[in-house]
Amino acid sequence: MSSQILTDARQYEEMIGDKVPETDRPLFHLSSRSGWMNDPNGFSYYNGEYHLFYQYFPYDNRWGPMHWAHATSNDLLKWKFQPAALAPDTKADADGCFSGSAIELDDGRQLLFYTGVLVTEKYGQYVQHQCVAVKEGDEYVKYEGNPVLTSKDLPEGYSRYDFRDPKMFRLKDGTIGAVICACKEKDGRIAYYTSKDGFDWQFKGILAENNGRFGTIWECPDFFELDGRHVLICSPMNMRKTRTKYNSGNGTMALIGDFDEENTKLLNQIDQPIDGGIDFYAPTTMLTPDGRRVMVAWMQNWETIVYGSKDQFPWFGMMTVPRELHIVDDHLCQNPIRELENLRRNKVVYNNVEVSDWMSLDGVSGRTIDMTVNIRPKENEDFSHFEIRFAQGEDYLTSVRYRRTDSFVTVDRRYCGIRNAVINQRKMKVKETDGVIKLRIILDRFSAEVFINDGEQAISTTFYTPQSADGISFSSDGVAVMDVEKYDLSFD
Ligand code: FRU
């Protein structure tokens, strides 16, 4: 039986969330059922379906005591809401159920591993420890032995206030492994644990130490093997801006290296940001039944939040499009999952279009589209700036610019009606291949995700403008030549 707190959340999400007209939500990005969403949790395949849970406060468009919401899908694009899965309703998680993961146990049951938090008056901080819950019938039943891991299961000197976000995975011999965000003297560490049954966990070692290299604490870690390498992804807080790679604030990072299993160390780490856009945080991955490593992230960032008004939309927060990952030349590449191609309708193609002054193209507009633009200079000519404006109307526009002079792609939402002085532009260093830059832009009503050069880089942003602003236009300050392939995206 569910607690009163969980029952209330379920009633509220049905009452408020299910009244939202479909067109007031993204079409194929999972958005919060009602109220607030942050990190994706428990991203997994179980019992013939994909599952995606998320950090959830159903009652307001702001963060509050964390619940876990739940949605399922057959294709990772069309999502069906399920009743909220967890609420802060036991002694071990009375002030919140923070981020975590899901796995199928040997006996076929689904296990959730999450962080229970308790506010301490003395410090005004959350004590964080790890808890589990198992699916029994329609309910996720919390284990009476919670918490199953506390800061006592960390080495000396580690903080009890920054020990969160357990991510489980299966090891080759069937053991369950987990990486957990930990912290020593305000410096991020990734703790590594194993378990035979998902309930009884043993500390194995510290997989990686920040040592002041990237921000402070590394939230929401994930660890997996991909294309013969090992990858640790995490979301470092308090990043310092560097000239061409990282932005300040909350960032995301992949460390690609070699796993020394005996000593539990990730060696030879090569670092890179995961998405250089405005709205991207807390990515997490899963393995599909056909062996693809797929990532989703919260398409939002703590530093760039513009609180949606509850009157406009009674929900706030969405996930990115699920992205297939690969390592190419020690670099993490990402592209929208191939299932997205099943939504393509009304193909429009233009080749060798000369672009100088602002222009638009017949059949190229819309707010739910998949458009690839290849850009190169015209023979014996050059350009230094190329810009694509989209979600464009009389009062609004968002754009992506390529500055050839120093090879930066910028996403810019300054003119999307935001009235807060938050970050509205972000840029990433890119590389042309044989003089060509390739931009694939996925629009889904309130967001744009730009995949650069077949997924070498990605840059994402949200914008909450009226759907009537659906124009697309192109310009260059010299003479550029472009090829455009554009599809509408629809389930019908
Ligand atoms: C990251 C995060 C996690 C935590 C959760 C709380 O966005 O701070 O570390 O578990 O959000 O909602």
Coordinates of C-alpha atoms and ligand atoms in Angstrom, one line a residue:
M1 CA 0.0 0.0 0.0
S2 CA 1.3 3.5 -0.8
S3 CA 1.8 6.1 1.9
Q4 CA -0.4 9.2 2.2
I5 CA 2.4 11.3 0.8
L6 CA 2.7 9.2 -2.3
T7 CA -1.0 8.9 -2.7
D8 CA -1.4 12.7 -2.5
A9 CA 1.3 13.1 -5.2
R10 CA -0.4 10.6 -7.5
Q11 CA -3.7 12.3 -7.1
Y12 CA -2.2 15.7 -7.8
E13 CA -0.3 14.7 -10.9
E14 CA -3.5 13.1 -12.3
M15 CA -5.6 16.1 -11.5
I16 CA -3.1 18.7 -12.8
G17 CA -0.7 17.0 -15.2
D18 CA -3.2 15.0 -17.2
K19 CA -5.2 18.1 -18.0
V20 CA -2.3 19.7 -19.9
P21 CA -3.2 19.9 -23.7
E22 CA -0.8 17.7 -25.7
T23 CA 0.4 20.7 -27.7
D24 CA 1.4 22.5 -24.5
R25 CA 4.2 19.9 -24.1
P26 CA 7.1 18.7 -26.2
L27 CA 6.0 16.0 -28.7
F28 CA 8.7 13.4 -28.2
H29 CA 10.8 14.7 -25.3
L30 CA 9.6 13.5 -21.9
S31 CA 8.4 16.5 -19.9
S32 CA 7.3 16.7 -16.2
R33 CA 3.9 15.3 -15.7
S34 CA 3.1 18.1 -13.3
G35 CA 5.3 20.6 -11.4
W36 CA 9.1 20.3 -11.3
M37 CA 11.5 17.9 -13.0
N38 CA 15.2 17.6 -12.7
D39 CA 17.7 14.7 -13.2
P40 CA 16.7 11.5 -15.1
N41 CA 16.8 8.5 -12.8
G42 CA 16.5 4.8 -13.2
F43 CA 16.9 4.9 -17.0
S44 CA 16.6 1.2 -18.0
Y45 CA 14.9 -1.5 -19.9
Y46 CA 12.8 -3.8 -17.9
N47 CA 10.0 -6.2 -18.6
G48 CA 9.8 -5.4 -22.3
E49 CA 9.7 -1.6 -21.9
Y50 CA 12.0 1.4 -21.4
H51 CA 11.7 3.1 -18.0
L52 CA 12.6 6.6 -17.2
F53 CA 12.1 8.0 -13.7
Y54 CA 13.0 11.5 -12.7
Q55 CA 13.5 13.9 -9.8
Y56 CA 10.1 15.4 -9.2
F57 CA 8.2 17.9 -7.1
P58 CA 4.6 17.6 -8.4
Y59 CA 3.2 20.6 -6.6
D60 CA 5.2 23.5 -7.9
N61 CA 7.4 24.6 -10.8
R62 CA 10.2 24.8 -8.4
W63 CA 12.4 22.3 -6.7
G64 CA 11.0 20.9 -3.4
P65 CA 11.1 17.6 -1.4
M66 CA 12.1 15.2 -4.0
H67 CA 9.9 12.4 -5.3
W68 CA 10.5 10.1 -8.2
A69 CA 8.1 10.3 -11.1
H70 CA 7.9 7.5 -13.6
A71 CA 7.2 7.0 -17.3
T72 CA 7.5 4.1 -19.7
S73 CA 8.0 3.8 -23.5
N74 CA 8.4 1.3 -26.3
D75 CA 10.6 3.5 -28.5
L76 CA 12.2 6.1 -26.1
L77 CA 10.1 8.8 -27.8
K78 CA 6.5 8.3 -27.0
W79 CA 6.2 8.3 -23.2
K80 CA 3.4 7.1 -21.0
F81 CA 3.2 8.5 -17.5
Q82 CA 3.0 5.9 -14.7
P83 CA 2.1 6.8 -11.1
A84 CA 4.8 8.5 -9.1
A85 CA 7.1 5.8 -7.9
L86 CA 8.7 7.2 -4.7
A87 CA 7.9 9.8 -2.2
P88 CA 9.9 11.1 0.8
D89 CA 7.9 9.0 3.3
T90 CA 10.2 6.9 5.5
K91 CA 12.7 7.5 8.3
A92 CA 15.6 7.0 5.8
D93 CA 14.4 9.5 3.2
A94 CA 12.0 11.8 5.0
D95 CA 13.4 14.9 3.3
G96 CA 13.8 13.6 -0.2
C97 CA 14.5 10.8 -2.6
F98 CA 17.5 12.0 -4.6
S99 CA 18.8 10.7 -7.8
G100 CA 19.6 7.0 -8.5
S101 CA 19.3 4.1 -10.9
A102 CA 17.4 0.9 -11.6
I103 CA 18.4 -2.7 -12.4
E104 CA 16.8 -6.1 -12.9
L105 CA 17.6 -8.5 -10.1
D106 CA 18.5 -12.1 -10.7
D107 CA 15.1 -13.1 -9.5
G108 CA 13.5 -10.9 -12.2
R109 CA 12.3 -8.1 -9.8
Q110 CA 13.1 -4.4 -10.5
L111 CA 15.4 -2.7 -8.0
L112 CA 15.7 1.1 -7.5
F113 CA 18.9 2.4 -5.8
Y114 CA 18.6 6.0 -4.7
T115 CA 19.8 8.6 -2.2
G116 CA 17.7 9.2 0.9
V117 CA 18.3 12.6 2.5
L118 CA 17.6 14.0 5.9
V119 CA 17.9 17.6 6.9
T120 CA 20.0 18.2 10.0
E121 CA 19.2 21.3 12.0
K122 CA 22.7 21.7 13.2
Y123 CA 24.3 22.2 9.9
G124 CA 21.3 23.1 7.7
Q125 CA 22.6 20.5 5.3
Y126 CA 21.3 17.2 4.0
V127 CA 22.8 14.0 5.4
Q128 CA 22.8 11.7 2.4
H129 CA 22.8 7.9 2.3
Q130 CA 21.8 5.2 -0.1
C131 CA 18.5 3.3 -0.1
V132 CA 16.8 0.6 -2.2
A133 CA 13.2 -0.2 -3.2
V134 CA 11.9 -3.2 -5.0
K135 CA 8.9 -3.4 -7.3
E136 CA 6.2 -5.6 -5.8
G137 CA 3.1 -5.6 -8.0
D138 CA 2.4 -2.0 -8.8
E139 CA 4.4 -0.5 -5.9
Y140 CA 8.0 0.2 -5.2
V141 CA 8.5 -1.1 -1.7
K142 CA 11.2 0.4 0.3
Y143 CA 13.6 -2.0 2.0
E144 CA 13.2 -2.1 5.8
G145 CA 17.0 -2.3 6.1
N146 CA 17.4 1.2 4.6
P147 CA 19.9 2.9 4.4
V148 CA 22.0 0.2 2.8
L149 CA 25.1 2.5 2.5
T150 CA 26.0 5.4 4.7
S151 CA 29.1 7.6 4.9
K152 CA 30.5 5.0 7.3
D153 CA 31.0 2.9 4.1
L154 CA 33.3 5.6 2.8
P155 CA 37.0 6.0 3.6
E156 CA 38.1 8.3 6.5
G157 CA 37.5 12.0 6.0
Y158 CA 34.7 11.8 3.4
S159 CA 31.6 14.0 3.8
R160 CA 28.2 12.7 4.9
Y161 CA 26.6 15.7 3.1
D162 CA 27.8 14.8 -0.4
F163 CA 27.3 11.1 -0.9
R164 CA 24.6 10.7 -3.6
D165 CA 23.4 9.6 -7.0
P166 CA 24.2 5.8 -7.1
K167 CA 24.3 4.4 -10.6
M168 CA 24.2 0.6 -11.0
F169 CA 25.5 -1.6 -13.8
R170 CA 26.1 -5.3 -14.4
L171 CA 29.6 -6.6 -14.4
K172 CA 30.7 -9.4 -16.7
D173 CA 30.4 -12.0 -13.9
G174 CA 26.9 -10.9 -13.0
T175 CA 27.9 -8.9 -9.9
I176 CA 26.2 -5.5 -9.6
G177 CA 28.6 -2.5 -9.6
A178 CA 27.7 1.1 -8.7
V179 CA 29.4 4.4 -8.8
I180 CA 28.4 7.1 -6.3
C181 CA 29.2 10.8 -6.0
A182 CA 31.4 11.4 -3.0
C183 CA 33.5 14.2 -1.6
K184 CA 36.6 14.8 0.5
E185 CA 37.5 18.3 1.6
K186 CA 35.1 19.8 -1.0
D187 CA 36.8 17.9 -3.7
G188 CA 34.8 15.5 -5.9
R189 CA 35.5 11.7 -5.8
I190 CA 33.7 8.8 -7.4
A191 CA 33.3 5.9 -5.0
Y192 CA 32.9 2.4 -6.4
Y193 CA 30.9 -0.4 -4.8
T194 CA 29.8 -3.9 -5.7
S195 CA 27.0 -6.2 -4.5
K196 CA 25.9 -9.7 -5.2
D197 CA 22.2 -9.1 -4.6
G198 CA 21.6 -5.3 -4.7
F199 CA 21.0 -5.0 -1.0
D200 CA 24.3 -5.8 0.6
W201 CA 27.0 -3.5 -0.8
Q202 CA 30.8 -3.5 -0.4
F203 CA 33.2 -0.5 -0.9
K204 CA 35.8 -1.4 -3.5
G205 CA 37.7 1.9 -4.0
I206 CA 37.8 5.4 -5.4
L207 CA 37.5 5.2 -9.1
A208 CA 38.5 8.8 -9.8
E209 CA 39.5 11.9 -7.9
N210 CA 39.0 15.4 -9.0
N211 CA 41.9 17.0 -7.2
G212 CA 40.7 20.4 -8.2
R213 CA 40.8 19.8 -11.9
F214 CA 37.2 20.2 -12.9
G215 CA 34.9 22.2 -10.6
T216 CA 34.2 20.8 -7.1
I217 CA 31.8 17.9 -6.6
W218 CA 31.0 15.5 -9.4
E219 CA 27.3 14.8 -9.3
C220 CA 25.4 12.0 -11.0
P221 CA 28.2 9.7 -12.1
D222 CA 27.8 6.9 -14.6
F223 CA 30.4 4.4 -15.7
F224 CA 30.4 2.1 -18.7
E225 CA 32.4 0.3 -21.3
L226 CA 32.0 1.7 -24.9
D227 CA 33.9 0.8 -28.1
G228 CA 36.8 -0.8 -26.1
R229 CA 37.3 2.1 -23.7
H230 CA 35.9 2.9 -20.3
V231 CA 33.9 6.1 -19.8
L232 CA 33.0 7.9 -16.6
I233 CA 30.5 10.7 -17.1
C234 CA 29.6 13.1 -14.4
S235 CA 28.2 16.6 -13.7
P236 CA 30.8 18.8 -12.0
M237 CA 29.6 21.7 -9.9
N238 CA 31.3 25.1 -9.8
M239 CA 33.2 24.8 -13.0
R240 CA 35.6 27.5 -14.0
K241 CA 35.4 28.8 -17.6
T242 CA 38.3 27.8 -19.9
R243 CA 38.9 29.5 -23.2
T244 CA 37.6 26.8 -25.6
K245 CA 36.3 23.8 -23.6
Y246 CA 34.3 24.4 -20.5
N247 CA 31.7 26.9 -19.3
S248 CA 31.4 28.2 -15.8
G249 CA 28.8 26.9 -13.3
N250 CA 27.4 23.4 -13.4
G251 CA 28.9 21.4 -16.3
T252 CA 29.0 18.0 -17.7
M253 CA 32.1 15.9 -18.5
A254 CA 33.2 12.6 -19.9
L255 CA 36.4 11.0 -18.8
I256 CA 37.6 8.4 -21.3
G257 CA 40.2 6.0 -20.0
D258 CA 41.3 2.5 -19.1
F259 CA 39.8 0.7 -16.1
D260 CA 42.3 -0.9 -13.8
E261 CA 39.7 -3.2 -12.1
E262 CA 42.1 -4.7 -9.6
N263 CA 42.9 -1.3 -8.1
T264 CA 39.5 0.3 -9.0
K265 CA 41.1 3.2 -10.9
L266 CA 40.3 4.9 -14.1
L267 CA 43.6 5.5 -15.7
N268 CA 44.8 7.7 -18.6
Q269 CA 41.8 10.0 -18.4
I270 CA 41.0 12.2 -21.4
D271 CA 38.3 14.8 -20.6
Q272 CA 35.7 16.5 -22.7
P273 CA 32.5 18.4 -22.1
I274 CA 29.4 16.4 -23.1
D275 CA 27.1 19.2 -24.4
G276 CA 28.2 22.8 -24.7
G277 CA 24.7 24.3 -24.7
I278 CA 22.7 26.3 -22.2
D279 CA 20.3 23.6 -21.0
F280 CA 22.0 20.2 -20.3
Y281 CA 22.8 18.5 -17.0
A282 CA 22.9 15.2 -15.1
P283 CA 23.2 12.9 -18.1
T284 CA 22.8 9.2 -17.5
T285 CA 22.9 6.1 -19.8
M286 CA 21.4 2.7 -20.3
L287 CA 22.1 -0.3 -22.6
T288 CA 19.3 -1.1 -25.1
P289 CA 18.4 -4.8 -25.7
D290 CA 20.2 -4.5 -29.1
G291 CA 23.4 -3.3 -27.4
R292 CA 23.3 0.5 -27.9
R293 CA 24.6 2.8 -25.2
V294 CA 21.9 5.5 -24.9
M295 CA 22.1 8.7 -22.9
V296 CA 19.4 11.2 -21.7
A297 CA 20.0 14.3 -19.7
W298 CA 17.9 16.9 -18.0
M299 CA 17.4 19.6 -20.7
Q300 CA 17.9 22.4 -18.2
N301 CA 20.7 23.5 -15.9
W302 CA 20.6 24.9 -12.4
E303 CA 22.5 28.0 -13.5
T304 CA 20.2 28.9 -16.4
I305 CA 16.8 28.2 -15.0
V306 CA 14.0 30.6 -16.0
Y307 CA 11.1 29.5 -13.9
G308 CA 8.1 28.8 -16.1
S309 CA 5.0 30.4 -14.9
K310 CA 2.5 27.9 -13.5
D311 CA -0.3 29.7 -15.4
Q312 CA 1.5 29.3 -18.7
F313 CA 2.4 25.6 -18.2
P314 CA 1.7 23.6 -15.0
W315 CA 4.9 21.7 -15.7
F316 CA 8.6 22.6 -15.7
G317 CA 11.5 20.6 -17.1
M318 CA 12.1 18.1 -19.8
M319 CA 14.6 15.5 -20.9
T320 CA 16.9 15.7 -23.9
V321 CA 16.2 13.4 -26.9
P322 CA 17.8 10.1 -26.1
R323 CA 21.2 10.0 -27.7
E324 CA 23.3 7.0 -29.0
L325 CA 26.9 7.2 -27.9
H326 CA 30.1 6.1 -29.5
I327 CA 33.8 6.7 -29.0
V328 CA 35.6 7.8 -32.1
D329 CA 39.3 8.6 -31.7
D330 CA 39.1 8.9 -27.9
H331 CA 36.2 11.3 -28.2
L332 CA 32.6 10.7 -27.1
C333 CA 30.2 11.3 -30.0
Q334 CA 26.4 11.5 -29.7
N335 CA 23.5 11.4 -32.1
P336 CA 19.7 11.2 -31.6
I337 CA 18.5 7.6 -31.3
R338 CA 17.8 6.1 -34.7
E339 CA 14.1 5.6 -33.7
L340 CA 13.7 9.3 -34.4
E341 CA 13.9 8.6 -38.1
N342 CA 10.6 6.8 -37.8
L343 CA 8.9 10.1 -37.0
R344 CA 10.2 11.8 -40.2
R345 CA 7.5 13.1 -42.6
N346 CA 7.5 15.4 -45.6
K347 CA 11.1 15.3 -46.8
V348 CA 12.3 18.6 -48.3
V349 CA 15.7 18.8 -49.9
Y350 CA 17.7 21.7 -51.4
N351 CA 21.2 21.3 -52.7
N352 CA 23.9 23.9 -53.5
V353 CA 21.9 26.9 -52.3
E354 CA 23.9 30.1 -52.3
V355 CA 23.4 32.1 -49.1
S356 CA 24.4 35.7 -48.5
D357 CA 21.5 37.9 -47.4
W358 CA 18.7 36.6 -45.2
M359 CA 16.6 34.1 -47.0
S360 CA 14.1 31.4 -46.3
L361 CA 13.1 28.3 -48.3
D362 CA 9.7 27.0 -49.3
G363 CA 8.7 24.1 -47.1
V364 CA 11.4 24.8 -44.5
S365 CA 9.7 26.0 -41.2
G366 CA 8.1 24.4 -38.2
R367 CA 8.6 23.7 -34.5
T368 CA 8.9 19.9 -34.6
I369 CA 11.5 19.2 -37.2
D370 CA 14.7 17.3 -38.0
M371 CA 16.9 19.4 -40.3
T372 CA 20.4 18.9 -41.5
V373 CA 22.3 21.8 -43.1
N374 CA 25.8 21.3 -44.7
I375 CA 27.6 24.6 -45.1
R376 CA 30.7 25.4 -47.1
P377 CA 32.2 28.5 -48.7
K378 CA 31.4 29.1 -52.4
E379 CA 34.3 28.3 -54.7
N380 CA 36.8 31.3 -54.7
E381 CA 34.6 33.0 -52.1
D382 CA 34.5 33.0 -48.3
F383 CA 32.3 33.8 -45.4
S384 CA 33.1 34.4 -41.8
H385 CA 29.6 34.1 -40.2
F386 CA 26.7 31.8 -41.1
E387 CA 23.5 32.0 -39.1
I388 CA 20.3 29.9 -39.0
R389 CA 17.4 31.4 -37.2
F390 CA 14.5 29.3 -36.1
A391 CA 11.4 29.5 -33.9
Q392 CA 11.2 32.9 -35.5
G393 CA 8.2 35.2 -35.5
E394 CA 7.7 38.9 -35.3
D395 CA 8.8 39.1 -31.7
Y396 CA 10.9 36.0 -31.1
L397 CA 13.8 34.0 -32.5
T398 CA 16.5 31.6 -31.5
S399 CA 19.5 30.9 -33.6
V400 CA 22.7 28.9 -34.2
R401 CA 25.7 30.7 -35.7
Y402 CA 28.9 29.3 -37.1
R403 CA 31.8 31.7 -37.0
R404 CA 34.3 30.5 -39.5
T405 CA 37.1 32.9 -38.5
D406 CA 37.7 31.1 -35.2
S407 CA 35.6 27.9 -35.6
F408 CA 32.9 28.5 -32.9
V409 CA 29.3 27.4 -33.1
T410 CA 27.0 29.5 -30.8
V411 CA 23.5 28.9 -29.8
D412 CA 21.7 32.1 -29.0
R413 CA 18.3 32.5 -27.3
R414 CA 18.6 36.2 -26.4
Y415 CA 15.4 37.0 -28.4
C416 CA 13.2 34.3 -27.1
G417 CA 11.3 36.5 -24.7
I418 CA 13.2 35.7 -21.5
R419 CA 13.0 38.6 -19.0
N420 CA 15.7 37.3 -16.6
A421 CA 19.3 38.1 -16.9
V422 CA 20.4 34.5 -17.2
I423 CA 22.9 33.0 -19.7
N424 CA 21.4 33.1 -23.1
Q425 CA 24.3 32.3 -25.3
R426 CA 26.8 29.4 -25.3
K427 CA 29.4 28.5 -27.8
M428 CA 31.6 25.5 -28.7
K429 CA 34.8 25.1 -30.6
V430 CA 34.3 22.9 -33.7
K431 CA 36.3 21.5 -36.6
E432 CA 35.4 21.6 -40.3
T433 CA 35.9 18.4 -42.4
D434 CA 37.2 19.2 -45.9
G435 CA 35.8 22.8 -45.6
V436 CA 32.3 21.6 -44.6
I437 CA 30.4 22.1 -41.3
K438 CA 27.4 20.0 -40.7
L439 CA 24.6 21.0 -38.3
R440 CA 21.7 18.7 -37.5
I441 CA 19.0 20.6 -35.7
I442 CA 16.2 18.9 -33.8
L443 CA 13.3 21.1 -32.7
D444 CA 10.5 19.9 -30.5
R445 CA 8.2 22.9 -29.7
F446 CA 10.2 24.3 -26.8
S447 CA 13.8 23.2 -27.5
A448 CA 16.6 22.9 -30.0
E449 CA 19.4 20.4 -29.9
V450 CA 22.1 20.9 -32.5
F451 CA 24.4 18.0 -33.4
I452 CA 27.5 19.2 -35.0
N453 CA 29.5 17.1 -37.6
D454 CA 27.7 13.8 -37.1
G455 CA 27.6 14.1 -33.3
E456 CA 31.2 15.2 -32.6
Q457 CA 29.6 17.9 -30.6
A458 CA 26.1 18.9 -29.3
I459 CA 24.7 22.1 -28.0
S460 CA 21.2 22.3 -26.6
T461 CA 18.8 25.0 -25.4
T462 CA 15.1 25.5 -24.4
F463 CA 12.9 28.4 -25.2
Y464 CA 9.2 28.8 -24.3
T465 CA 7.8 30.9 -27.1
P466 CA 4.4 30.7 -28.9
Q467 CA 4.3 27.9 -31.5
S468 CA 3.2 30.4 -34.1
A469 CA 6.9 31.6 -34.1
D470 CA 7.9 28.8 -36.5
G471 CA 10.0 30.6 -39.2
I472 CA 13.4 29.5 -40.3
S473 CA 15.9 31.7 -42.2
F474 CA 19.5 31.6 -43.2
S475 CA 22.2 34.2 -43.8
S476 CA 25.9 34.5 -44.3
D477 CA 28.1 37.6 -44.5
G478 CA 30.0 36.4 -47.5
V479 CA 28.9 33.7 -49.9
A480 CA 28.3 30.3 -48.5
V481 CA 26.7 27.3 -50.1
M482 CA 24.4 24.9 -48.3
D483 CA 22.5 21.7 -48.7
V484 CA 19.4 21.3 -46.6
E485 CA 17.5 18.2 -45.7
K486 CA 14.4 18.8 -43.6
Y487 CA 11.7 16.6 -42.2
D488 CA 8.6 17.3 -40.0
L489 CA 8.5 15.0 -37.0
S490 CA 5.2 13.4 -36.1
F491 CA 3.8 10.2 -34.6
D492 CA 0.8 10.3 -37.1
Ligands
FRU1 C1 21.8 17.1 -9.6 C2 21.3 16.9 -8.2 C3 21.8 15.5 -7.6 C4 20.7 15.2 -6.6 C5 19.5 15.8 -7.2 C6 18.5 16.4 -6.2 O1 21.1 17.9 -10.4 O2 21.8 17.9 -7.3 O3 23.1 15.5 -7.2 O4 20.6 13.9 -6.3 O5 19.9 16.9 -8.1 O6 17.3 16.7 -6.8

